[in-house]
GROMACS .gro file of C-alpha atoms in nm:
model
  491
    1UNK     CA    1  -0.610 -12.692   0.505
    2UNK     CA    2  -0.309 -12.489   0.676
    3UNK     CA    3  -0.453 -12.424   0.976
    4UNK     CA    4  -0.823 -12.429   1.199
    5UNK     CA    5  -1.037 -12.183   1.013
    6UNK     CA    6  -1.126 -11.918   1.304
    7UNK     CA    7  -1.496 -11.915   1.221
    8UNK     CA    8  -1.553 -11.791   1.577
    9UNK     CA    9  -1.458 -11.646   1.870
   10UNK     CA   10  -1.600 -11.890   2.093
   11UNK     CA   11  -1.328 -12.024   2.326
   12UNK     CA   12  -1.166 -12.331   2.172
   13UNK     CA   13  -1.290 -12.669   2.311
   14UNK     CA   14  -1.069 -12.932   2.418
   15UNK     CA   15  -1.134 -13.157   2.107
   16UNK     CA   16  -1.008 -12.897   1.903
   17UNK     CA   17  -0.766 -12.846   2.094
   18UNK     CA   18  -0.622 -13.172   2.081
   19UNK     CA   19  -0.688 -13.134   1.679
   20UNK     CA   20  -0.503 -12.823   1.640
   21UNK     CA   21  -0.176 -12.978   1.890
   22UNK     CA   22  -0.171 -13.254   1.644
   23UNK     CA   23  -0.204 -13.076   1.323
   24UNK     CA   24   0.124 -12.870   1.450
   25UNK     CA   25   0.308 -13.164   1.539
   26UNK     CA   26   0.271 -13.350   1.233
   27UNK     CA   27   0.360 -13.027   1.020
   28UNK     CA   28   0.679 -12.995   1.186
   29UNK     CA   29   0.862 -13.232   1.003
   30UNK     CA   30   0.798 -13.105   0.671
   31UNK     CA   31   0.778 -12.752   0.772
   32UNK     CA   32   1.160 -12.807   0.874
   33UNK     CA   33   1.257 -12.996   0.555
   34UNK     CA   34   1.135 -12.708   0.315
   35UNK     CA   35   1.452 -12.498   0.210
   36UNK     CA   36   1.464 -12.146   0.396
   37UNK     CA   37   1.387 -12.004   0.048
   38UNK     CA   38   1.105 -12.140   0.037
   39UNK     CA   39   0.974 -12.062   0.367
   40UNK     CA   40   1.083 -11.708   0.297
   41UNK     CA   41   0.846 -11.737   0.020
   42UNK     CA   42   0.536 -11.852   0.229
   43UNK     CA   43   0.605 -11.581   0.450
   44UNK     CA   44   0.601 -11.317   0.141
   45UNK     CA   45   0.265 -11.505   0.099
   46UNK     CA   46   0.085 -11.413   0.371
   47UNK     CA   47   0.280 -11.068   0.399
   48UNK     CA   48   0.069 -10.990   0.089
   49UNK     CA   49  -0.260 -11.126   0.203
   50UNK     CA   50  -0.247 -10.900   0.454
   51UNK     CA   51  -0.191 -10.577   0.292
   52UNK     CA   52  -0.438 -10.709   0.059
   53UNK     CA   53  -0.674 -10.721   0.348
   54UNK     CA   54  -0.592 -10.388   0.509
   55UNK     CA   55  -0.924 -10.240   0.427
   56UNK     CA   56  -1.123 -10.502   0.572
   57UNK     CA   57  -0.886 -10.546   0.883
   58UNK     CA   58  -0.824 -10.195   0.999
   59UNK     CA   59  -1.149 -10.093   1.061
   60UNK     CA   60  -1.235 -10.401   1.223
   61UNK     CA   61  -0.944 -10.322   1.438
   62UNK     CA   62  -1.050  -9.952   1.518
   63UNK     CA   63  -1.378 -10.083   1.629
   64UNK     CA   64  -1.197 -10.311   1.922
   65UNK     CA   65  -0.946 -10.160   2.019
   66UNK     CA   66  -1.020  -9.756   1.983
   67UNK     CA   67  -0.673  -9.693   1.821
   68UNK     CA   68  -0.690  -9.461   1.513
   69UNK     CA   69  -0.716  -9.558   1.149
   70UNK     CA   70  -0.351  -9.402   1.055
   71UNK     CA   71  -0.193  -9.585   1.392
   72UNK     CA   72  -0.362  -9.902   1.248
   73UNK     CA   73  -0.277  -9.892   0.915
   74UNK     CA   74   0.118  -9.793   1.001
   75UNK     CA   75   0.129 -10.083   1.200
   76UNK     CA   76   0.009 -10.315   0.952
   77UNK     CA   77   0.251 -10.140   0.712
   78UNK     CA   78   0.497 -10.228   0.994
   79UNK     CA   79   0.378 -10.580   1.006
   80UNK     CA   80   0.373 -10.725   0.642
   81UNK     CA   81   0.758 -10.524   0.641
   82UNK     CA   82   0.903 -10.777   0.920
   83UNK     CA   83   0.731 -11.090   0.778
   84UNK     CA   84   0.939 -10.983   0.420
   85UNK     CA   85   1.242 -10.893   0.637
   86UNK     CA   86   1.260 -11.246   0.755
   87UNK     CA   87   1.204 -11.361   0.408
   88UNK     CA   88   1.488 -11.169   0.350
   89UNK     CA   89   1.670 -11.334   0.613
   90UNK     CA   90   1.600 -11.676   0.511
   91UNK     CA   91   1.713 -11.627   0.152
   92UNK     CA   92   2.040 -11.535   0.289
   93UNK     CA   93   2.083 -11.841   0.490
   94UNK     CA   94   2.329 -11.685   0.746
   95UNK     CA   95   2.077 -11.711   1.058
   96UNK     CA   96   2.206 -12.101   1.005
   97UNK     CA   97   2.530 -12.028   1.158
   98UNK     CA   98   2.650 -12.306   0.958
   99UNK     CA   99   3.033 -12.404   1.077
  100UNK     CA  100   3.235 -12.715   0.970
  101UNK     CA  101   3.565 -12.835   1.111
  102UNK     CA  102   3.713 -13.072   0.903
  103UNK     CA  103   3.908 -13.376   1.052
  104UNK     CA  104   4.216 -13.287   1.148
  105UNK     CA  105   4.490 -13.497   1.297
  106UNK     CA  106   4.756 -13.271   1.358
  107UNK     CA  107   4.470 -13.045   1.576
  108UNK     CA  108   4.723 -12.903   1.859
  109UNK     CA  109   4.494 -13.004   2.151
  110UNK     CA  110   4.630 -13.321   2.185
  111UNK     CA  111   4.430 -13.549   1.995
  112UNK     CA  112   4.285 -13.561   1.611
  113UNK     CA  113   3.997 -13.362   1.527
  114UNK     CA  114   3.666 -13.529   1.407
  115UNK     CA  115   3.510 -13.406   1.106
  116UNK     CA  116   3.216 -13.211   1.278
  117UNK     CA  117   2.975 -12.992   1.099
  118UNK     CA  118   2.693 -12.779   1.315
  119UNK     CA  119   2.379 -12.597   1.196
  120UNK     CA  120   2.082 -12.452   1.337
  121UNK     CA  121   1.741 -12.666   1.341
  122UNK     CA  122   1.357 -12.555   1.454
  123UNK     CA  123   1.241 -12.659   1.779
  124UNK     CA  124   0.917 -12.723   1.693
  125UNK     CA  125   0.575 -12.592   1.704
  126UNK     CA  126   0.551 -12.308   1.924
  127UNK     CA  127   0.268 -12.151   2.138
  128UNK     CA  128   0.213 -11.802   2.066
  129UNK     CA  129   0.018 -11.513   2.311
  130UNK     CA  130  -0.066 -11.237   2.177
  131UNK     CA  131  -0.045 -10.837   2.313
  132UNK     CA  132  -0.346 -10.596   2.335
  133UNK     CA  133  -0.153 -10.323   2.289
  134UNK     CA  134  -0.061 -10.395   1.895
  135UNK     CA  135  -0.323 -10.574   1.720
  136UNK     CA  136  -0.166 -10.628   1.440
  137UNK     CA  137   0.234 -10.613   1.502
  138UNK     CA  138   0.281 -10.774   1.829
  139UNK     CA  139  -0.056 -11.004   1.744
  140UNK     CA  140  -0.185 -11.291   1.523
  141UNK     CA  141   0.080 -11.231   1.246
  142UNK     CA  142   0.330 -11.064   1.449
  143UNK     CA  143   0.698 -11.069   1.502
  144UNK     CA  144   0.696 -11.375   1.754
  145UNK     CA  145   0.485 -11.575   1.457
  146UNK     CA  146   0.680 -11.462   1.210
  147UNK     CA  147   1.029 -11.547   1.348
  148UNK     CA  148   0.875 -11.873   1.418
  149UNK     CA  149   0.734 -11.942   1.088
  150UNK     CA  150   1.090 -11.851   0.958
  151UNK     CA  151   1.248 -12.093   1.175
  152UNK     CA  152   1.083 -12.359   1.023
  153UNK     CA  153   0.797 -12.409   1.345
  154UNK     CA  154   0.447 -12.457   1.306
  155UNK     CA  155   0.250 -12.186   1.525
  156UNK     CA  156  -0.026 -12.189   1.736
  157UNK     CA  157  -0.158 -11.872   1.811
  158UNK     CA  158  -0.354 -11.801   2.121
  159UNK     CA  159  -0.588 -11.475   2.088
  160UNK     CA  160  -0.610 -11.173   2.297
  161UNK     CA  161  -0.923 -11.163   2.414
  162UNK     CA  162  -0.916 -10.725   2.373
  163UNK     CA  163  -0.963 -10.773   1.991
  164UNK     CA  164  -1.081 -11.149   1.899
  165UNK     CA  165  -1.271 -11.059   1.566
  166UNK     CA  166  -0.985 -10.841   1.447
  167UNK     CA  167  -0.788 -11.215   1.551
  168UNK     CA  168  -1.041 -11.424   1.358
  169UNK     CA  169  -1.040 -11.264   1.042
  170UNK     CA  170  -0.660 -11.210   1.069
  171UNK     CA  171  -0.613 -11.550   1.130
  172UNK     CA  172  -0.821 -11.635   0.834
  173UNK     CA  173  -0.618 -11.456   0.609
  174UNK     CA  174  -0.313 -11.631   0.721
  175UNK     CA  175  -0.449 -12.004   0.712
  176UNK     CA  176  -0.564 -11.923   0.381
  177UNK     CA  177  -0.243 -11.732   0.245
  178UNK     CA  178  -0.031 -11.993   0.393
  179UNK     CA  179  -0.266 -12.244   0.211
  180UNK     CA  180  -0.259 -12.115  -0.117
  181UNK     CA  181   0.108 -12.117  -0.111
  182UNK     CA  182   0.179 -12.465  -0.036
  183UNK     CA  183   0.249 -12.496   0.331
  184UNK     CA  184   0.245 -12.804   0.530
  185UNK     CA  185  -0.130 -12.855   0.672
  186UNK     CA  186  -0.125 -12.772   1.043
  187UNK     CA  187   0.139 -12.462   1.023
  188UNK     CA  188  -0.078 -12.221   1.168
  189UNK     CA  189  -0.403 -12.268   1.380
  190UNK     CA  190  -0.575 -12.004   1.598
  191UNK     CA  191  -0.669 -12.095   1.971
  192UNK     CA  192  -0.925 -11.900   2.215
  193UNK     CA  193  -0.959 -11.878   2.585
  194UNK     CA  194  -0.731 -11.865   2.860
  195UNK     CA  195  -0.737 -12.211   2.993
  196UNK     CA  196  -0.700 -12.336   2.646
  197UNK     CA  197  -0.417 -12.120   2.632
  198UNK     CA  198  -0.247 -12.310   2.917
  199UNK     CA  199  -0.323 -12.642   2.827
  200UNK     CA  200  -0.216 -12.583   2.504
  201UNK     CA  201   0.106 -12.457   2.671
  202UNK     CA  202   0.075 -12.805   2.892
  203UNK     CA  203   0.136 -13.049   2.626
  204UNK     CA  204   0.422 -13.231   2.527
  205UNK     CA  205   0.403 -13.159   2.118
  206UNK     CA  206   0.448 -12.756   2.197
  207UNK     CA  207   0.841 -12.667   2.172
  208UNK     CA  208   0.828 -12.321   2.302
  209UNK     CA  209   0.590 -12.055   2.392
  210UNK     CA  210   0.609 -11.657   2.375
  211UNK     CA  211   0.405 -11.414   2.505
  212UNK     CA  212   0.401 -11.046   2.538
  213UNK     CA  213   0.150 -10.884   2.871
  214UNK     CA  214   0.207 -10.820   3.209
  215UNK     CA  215   0.428 -10.942   3.481
  216UNK     CA  216   0.134 -11.169   3.654
  217UNK     CA  217   0.007 -11.333   3.320
  218UNK     CA  218   0.346 -11.383   3.164
  219UNK     CA  219   0.496 -11.498   3.486
  220UNK     CA  220   0.239 -11.765   3.520
  221UNK     CA  221   0.259 -11.895   3.180
  222UNK     CA  222   0.634 -11.882   3.266
  223UNK     CA  223   0.582 -12.128   3.585
  224UNK     CA  224   0.354 -12.337   3.352
  225UNK     CA  225   0.621 -12.412   3.081
  226UNK     CA  226   0.922 -12.439   3.302
  227UNK     CA  227   0.758 -12.698   3.571
  228UNK     CA  228   0.647 -12.927   3.243
  229UNK     CA  229   0.812 -13.289   3.278
  230UNK     CA  230   1.002 -13.160   2.984
  231UNK     CA  231   1.033 -12.785   3.071
  232UNK     CA  232   1.046 -12.588   2.758
  233UNK     CA  233   1.172 -12.210   2.668
  234UNK     CA  234   0.926 -11.961   2.750
  235UNK     CA  235   1.019 -11.617   2.572
  236UNK     CA  236   0.782 -11.348   2.781
  237UNK     CA  237   0.786 -10.979   2.743
  238UNK     CA  238   0.660 -10.856   3.088
  239UNK     CA  239   0.679 -10.511   3.193
  240UNK     CA  240   0.913 -10.215   3.172
  241UNK     CA  241   0.935  -9.876   3.335
  242UNK     CA  242   1.190  -9.734   3.081
  243UNK     CA  243   1.363  -9.422   3.311
  244UNK     CA  244   1.502  -9.139   3.123
  245UNK     CA  245   1.816  -8.960   3.287
  246UNK     CA  246   1.870  -8.607   3.203
  247UNK     CA  247   2.194  -8.481   3.285
  248UNK     CA  248   2.263  -8.087   3.422
  249UNK     CA  249   2.438  -8.003   3.059
  250UNK     CA  250   2.103  -8.113   2.862
  251UNK     CA  251   1.883  -7.936   3.092
  252UNK     CA  252   2.043  -7.637   3.034
  253UNK     CA  253   2.115  -7.656   2.675
  254UNK     CA  254   1.762  -7.794   2.538
  255UNK     CA  255   1.533  -7.823   2.839
  256UNK     CA  256   1.227  -7.717   2.665
  257UNK     CA  257   1.293  -7.956   2.368
  258UNK     CA  258   1.290  -8.243   2.615
  259UNK     CA  259   0.994  -8.167   2.819
  260UNK     CA  260   0.829  -8.158   2.482
  261UNK     CA  261   0.988  -8.485   2.383
  262UNK     CA  262   0.901  -8.613   2.694
  263UNK     CA  263   0.545  -8.558   2.706
  264UNK     CA  264   0.484  -8.686   2.374
  265UNK     CA  265   0.682  -9.029   2.398
  266UNK     CA  266   0.509  -9.107   2.768
  267UNK     CA  267   0.171  -9.015   2.619
  268UNK     CA  268   0.199  -9.181   2.266
  269UNK     CA  269  -0.042  -9.432   2.196
  270UNK     CA  270  -0.201  -9.295   2.551
  271UNK     CA  271   0.060  -9.402   2.712
  272UNK     CA  272   0.028  -9.804   2.607
  273UNK     CA  273   0.355  -9.857   2.501
  274UNK     CA  274   0.584 -10.153   2.647
  275UNK     CA  275   0.863  -9.870   2.595
  276UNK     CA  276   0.698  -9.559   2.734
  277UNK     CA  277   0.908  -9.386   2.955
  278UNK     CA  278   0.755  -9.408   3.337
  279UNK     CA  279   1.061  -9.183   3.491
  280UNK     CA  280   1.198  -8.888   3.428
  281UNK     CA  281   1.503  -8.817   3.617
  282UNK     CA  282   1.599  -8.416   3.613
  283UNK     CA  283   1.814  -8.187   3.784
  284UNK     CA  284   1.632  -7.972   4.053
  285UNK     CA  285   1.662  -7.616   4.012
  286UNK     CA  286   1.671  -7.650   3.599
  287UNK     CA  287   1.320  -7.527   3.500
  288UNK     CA  288   1.256  -7.885   3.362
  289UNK     CA  289   0.997  -7.940   3.615
  290UNK     CA  290   0.854  -7.602   3.575
  291UNK     CA  291   0.801  -7.682   3.192
  292UNK     CA  292   0.657  -7.968   3.222
  293UNK     CA  293   0.402  -7.852   3.461
  294UNK     CA  294   0.334  -7.550   3.191
  295UNK     CA  295   0.368  -7.803   2.956
  296UNK     CA  296  -0.005  -7.877   2.696
  297UNK     CA  297  -0.052  -8.260   2.771
  298UNK     CA  298  -0.279  -8.384   2.526
  299UNK     CA  299  -0.664  -8.455   2.561
  300UNK     CA  300  -0.784  -8.782   2.738
  301UNK     CA  301  -0.784  -9.079   2.468
  302UNK     CA  302  -0.990  -9.424   2.503
  303UNK     CA  303  -0.744  -9.691   2.618
  304UNK     CA  304  -0.734 -10.059   2.480
  305UNK     CA  305  -1.029 -10.214   2.671
  306UNK     CA  306  -1.188 -10.205   3.007
  307UNK     CA  307  -0.959 -10.448   3.136
  308UNK     CA  308  -0.677 -10.226   3.099
  309UNK     CA  309  -0.868  -9.880   3.204
  310UNK     CA  310  -0.983 -10.030   3.508
  311UNK     CA  311  -0.593 -10.136   3.551
  312UNK     CA  312  -0.494  -9.843   3.548
  313UNK     CA  313  -0.696  -9.648   3.709
  314UNK     CA  314  -0.608  -9.848   4.014
  315UNK     CA  315  -0.250  -9.797   3.975
  316UNK     CA  316  -0.285  -9.441   3.946
  317UNK     CA  317  -0.495  -9.422   4.248
  318UNK     CA  318  -0.256  -9.594   4.436
  319UNK     CA  319   0.052  -9.382   4.317
  320UNK     CA  320  -0.152  -9.062   4.388
  321UNK     CA  321  -0.186  -9.187   4.734
  322UNK     CA  322   0.152  -9.242   4.815
  323UNK     CA  323   0.307  -8.927   5.005
  324UNK     CA  324   0.597  -8.924   4.810
  325UNK     CA  325   0.423  -8.834   4.510
  326UNK     CA  326   0.254  -8.544   4.418
  327UNK     CA  327   0.081  -8.407   4.149
  328UNK     CA  328   0.314  -8.218   3.887
  329UNK     CA  329   0.042  -8.145   3.588
  330UNK     CA  330  -0.266  -8.307   3.550
  331UNK     CA  331  -0.546  -8.294   3.255
  332UNK     CA  332  -0.868  -8.226   3.378
  333UNK     CA  333  -1.013  -8.629   3.405
  334UNK     CA  334  -0.741  -8.852   3.502
  335UNK     CA  335  -0.947  -9.132   3.608
  336UNK     CA  336  -1.234  -9.138   3.379
  337UNK     CA  337  -1.274  -9.344   3.071
  338UNK     CA  338  -1.098  -9.191   2.902
  339UNK     CA  339  -0.812  -9.073   3.125
  340UNK     CA  340  -0.647  -8.759   3.091
  341UNK     CA  341  -0.259  -8.769   3.088
  342UNK     CA  342  -0.087  -8.744   3.458
  343UNK     CA  343   0.241  -8.644   3.544
  344UNK     CA  344   0.358  -8.666   3.908
  345UNK     CA  345   0.664  -8.550   4.125
  346UNK     CA  346   0.892  -8.678   4.399
  347UNK     CA  347   1.265  -8.662   4.495
  348UNK     CA  348   1.560  -8.873   4.419
  349UNK     CA  349   1.556  -8.947   4.817
  350UNK     CA  350   1.188  -9.019   4.805
  351UNK     CA  351   1.261  -9.254   4.546
  352UNK     CA  352   1.554  -9.407   4.676
  353UNK     CA  353   1.362  -9.498   4.968
  354UNK     CA  354   1.075  -9.667   4.833
  355UNK     CA  355   1.188  -9.743   4.472
  356UNK     CA  356   0.986 -10.037   4.425
  357UNK     CA  357   0.625  -9.867   4.460
  358UNK     CA  358   0.708  -9.520   4.286
  359UNK     CA  359   0.844  -9.735   4.026
  360UNK     CA  360   0.526  -9.925   3.920
  361UNK     CA  361   0.425  -9.915   3.575
  362UNK     CA  362   0.190  -9.741   3.534
  363UNK     CA  363   0.034  -9.866   3.210
  364UNK     CA  364  -0.145  -9.604   3.059
  365UNK     CA  365  -0.081  -9.207   3.022
  366UNK     CA  366   0.115  -9.129   3.370
  367UNK     CA  367   0.468  -9.078   3.399
  368UNK     CA  368   0.683  -8.985   3.747
  369UNK     CA  369   0.918  -8.692   3.751
  370UNK     CA  370   1.222  -8.697   3.979
  371UNK     CA  371   1.455  -8.426   4.067
  372UNK     CA  372   1.840  -8.479   4.172
  373UNK     CA  373   2.086  -8.259   4.366
  374UNK     CA  374   2.370  -8.407   4.189
  375UNK     CA  375   2.435  -8.606   3.883
  376UNK     CA  376   2.642  -8.855   4.141
  377UNK     CA  377   2.303  -8.961   4.246
  378UNK     CA  378   2.203  -9.113   3.869
  379UNK     CA  379   2.383  -9.413   3.904
  380UNK     CA  380   2.277  -9.518   4.237
  381UNK     CA  381   1.949  -9.435   4.138
  382UNK     CA  382   1.978  -9.665   3.812
  383UNK     CA  383   2.093  -9.926   4.040
  384UNK     CA  384   1.737  -9.949   4.198
  385UNK     CA  385   1.570 -10.044   3.899
  386UNK     CA  386   1.455 -10.373   3.770
  387UNK     CA  387   1.530 -10.494   3.451
  388UNK     CA  388   1.413 -10.248   3.201
  389UNK     CA  389   1.335 -10.343   2.805
  390UNK     CA  390   1.503  -9.948   2.782
  391UNK     CA  391   1.685  -9.710   2.939
  392UNK     CA  392   1.771  -9.365   2.820
  393UNK     CA  393   2.016  -9.053   2.942
  394UNK     CA  394   1.997  -8.697   2.761
  395UNK     CA  395   2.326  -8.567   2.804
  396UNK     CA  396   2.585  -8.373   2.601
  397UNK     CA  397   2.935  -8.532   2.431
  398UNK     CA  398   3.107  -8.358   2.755
  399UNK     CA  399   2.908  -8.480   3.007
  400UNK     CA  400   3.096  -8.770   3.243
  401UNK     CA  401   2.805  -9.034   3.238
  402UNK     CA  402   3.035  -9.367   3.141
  403UNK     CA  403   2.946  -9.510   3.471
  404UNK     CA  404   2.579  -9.416   3.448
  405UNK     CA  405   2.607  -9.611   3.115
  406UNK     CA  406   2.741  -9.933   3.247
  407UNK     CA  407   2.501  -9.913   3.519
  408UNK     CA  408   2.244  -9.878   3.279
  409UNK     CA  409   2.358 -10.164   3.021
  410UNK     CA  410   2.332 -10.395   3.277
  411UNK     CA  411   1.991 -10.304   3.337
  412UNK     CA  412   1.841 -10.216   3.017
  413UNK     CA  413   1.850 -10.428   2.677
  414UNK     CA  414   1.825 -10.111   2.469
  415UNK     CA  415   2.023  -9.824   2.554
  416UNK     CA  416   1.967  -9.446   2.391
  417UNK     CA  417   2.130  -9.126   2.386
  418UNK     CA  418   1.945  -8.820   2.334
  419UNK     CA  419   1.627  -9.042   2.174
  420UNK     CA  420   1.339  -9.175   2.280
  421UNK     CA  421   1.225  -9.526   2.327
  422UNK     CA  422   0.882  -9.543   2.200
  423UNK     CA  423   1.017  -9.609   1.880
  424UNK     CA  424   1.137  -9.950   1.821
  425UNK     CA  425   1.262  -9.999   1.456
  426UNK     CA  426   1.220 -10.365   1.311
  427UNK     CA  427   1.598 -10.431   1.196
  428UNK     CA  428   1.889 -10.631   1.187
  429UNK     CA  429   2.075 -10.478   1.511
  430UNK     CA  430   1.705 -10.424   1.715
  431UNK     CA  431   1.748 -10.564   2.108
  432UNK     CA  432   1.375 -10.559   2.213
  433UNK     CA  433   1.414 -10.753   2.534
  434UNK     CA  434   1.569 -10.697   2.896
  435UNK     CA  435   1.671 -10.867   3.217
  436UNK     CA  436   1.379 -10.982   3.421
  437UNK     CA  437   1.100 -10.854   3.515
  438UNK     CA  438   1.098 -10.679   3.158
  439UNK     CA  439   1.203 -11.014   2.972
  440UNK     CA  440   1.236 -11.398   3.138
  441UNK     CA  441   1.501 -11.487   2.854
  442UNK     CA  442   1.761 -11.176   2.874
  443UNK     CA  443   1.971 -11.296   2.589
  444UNK     CA  444   1.673 -11.256   2.368
  445UNK     CA  445   1.483 -11.017   2.134
  446UNK     CA  446   1.120 -11.006   2.009
  447UNK     CA  447   1.192 -10.737   1.719
  448UNK     CA  448   1.440 -10.793   1.480
  449UNK     CA  449   1.580 -11.052   1.264
  450UNK     CA  450   1.790 -11.197   1.575
  451UNK     CA  451   1.424 -11.300   1.713
  452UNK     CA  452   1.436 -11.568   1.485
  453UNK     CA  453   1.707 -11.740   1.729
  454UNK     CA  454   1.458 -11.811   2.020
  455UNK     CA  455   1.332 -12.076   1.783
  456UNK     CA  456   1.631 -12.267   1.642
  457UNK     CA  457   1.873 -12.505   1.837
  458UNK     CA  458   2.211 -12.631   1.708
  459UNK     CA  459   2.276 -12.954   1.595
  460UNK     CA  460   2.635 -13.086   1.546
  461UNK     CA  461   2.651 -13.405   1.283
  462UNK     CA  462   2.995 -13.623   1.364
  463UNK     CA  463   3.145 -13.765   1.088
  464UNK     CA  464   2.849 -13.831   0.836
  465UNK     CA  465   2.885 -13.869   0.465
  466UNK     CA  466   2.742 -13.585   0.257
  467UNK     CA  467   2.443 -13.774   0.122
  468UNK     CA  468   2.314 -13.783   0.513
  469UNK     CA  469   2.420 -13.378   0.575
  470UNK     CA  470   2.168 -13.077   0.563
  471UNK     CA  471   2.227 -12.934   0.278
  472UNK     CA  472   2.379 -12.631   0.469
  473UNK     CA  473   2.648 -12.877   0.603
  474UNK     CA  474   2.761 -13.037   0.255
  475UNK     CA  475   3.081 -12.909   0.071
  476UNK     CA  476   2.890 -12.795  -0.220
  477UNK     CA  477   2.702 -12.567  -0.041
  478UNK     CA  478   2.399 -12.629  -0.276
  479UNK     CA  479   2.219 -12.324  -0.022
  480UNK     CA  480   2.492 -12.069  -0.104
  481UNK     CA  481   2.501 -12.011   0.289
  482UNK     CA  482   2.757 -11.789   0.472
  483UNK     CA  483   2.941 -12.058   0.695
  484UNK     CA  484   3.247 -12.057   0.950
  485UNK     CA  485   3.508 -12.359   0.767
  486UNK     CA  486   3.806 -12.434   0.980
  487UNK     CA  487   3.765 -12.123   1.196
  488UNK     CA  488   3.737 -11.886   0.843
  489UNK     CA  489   3.472 -11.737   0.684
  490UNK     CA  490   3.443 -11.928   0.352
  491UNK     CA  491   3.502 -11.722   0.058
   0.00000   0.00000   0.00000
């Protein structure tokens, strides 16, 4: 059996956690020893199995998350696409970053160069904490699981309490597909319960952690990972406001279009996207404020679960009580369950006076509109934001915003021009991460093929005979992977 069968949604016991950890530890070496193309075959098998189980899984997801069928089917398609995309990455082999420096007695450093060969190897078992807002794409078989398995790391998946039955059933599909495809026993396992997840993270057999969720929850887990006797990398996505800056020229040229696009973006998925634009900065007197005041806000939509509903209402009440904010537009039942969307209004001077409070992430259908008098205020305002997943500029080709772009490039992992941040494409060049508190590891991404880099580490082999080297480093290159040989791309 490749994984513990998730036969119930009860909390995983200490004995079960021990069995899962022992199995993952035992699976680490044989999984790492598989050729990358063989691991790609495992990922394809999981993708095929999930596609085949769609009619079973989607209704369960609807019942547990309040999300619409169309949204969930699209998300499941994204999930299986990213599994197959990692399979393609493995078959290419470039992620190994294989490098060979042949011995050179005349190396100009002043001493002979030894034979050195460097390649990336798997870290070991990874503990993934599933997210609530994407029950497929950031959950049991989501991007963290896909990238860790692709790297050659067994995965223990801590299920999210917001969709436990879906997690159980998805876990069974993943486990069954891996077993049928011949994966080592222990390649995947499911953990249920907050305490169980924390206990697993403390265990020395876990080599890395990955998390998507709130700042308090992610920081608590990050502290556990970093305070262990053997600290491990912890890749947490925690929170983001995702500010949008509109220039005077853009407001004049297409203000109505920007207003419509913003409403659609901040209310998409009832405002429960990690890339939801939480702040819109617009020129005073441009007509954008009035356009937003008159905008048709979408009807109330249920949030994912009671905990998110309660947290959303608490943050919104705090924002509405702040004297620096006023209601710009609001549906008929902003604090009800389900809540109507809310737009709040302030000035750049007020946000500069109290940035931390006015830039608080409100996870749900609320955003803050900020008016400015001079574009010279934009870069100083951008400096007040903490680390972000995204930051956006709406402008024209003649706008003098190079300084603003520079600031936002330091603040965010993805900077957008005349687009909206709520679409996160799974691609080779995607960056879904940013400075703290957006993530705990700004140099990494949790979306796109570069996500695999979180779960591998480089090892250099010096002076070894050919038969003892990893295949990617042997002279005959039996894997056919791209390599850097003596400083030049091979072939």
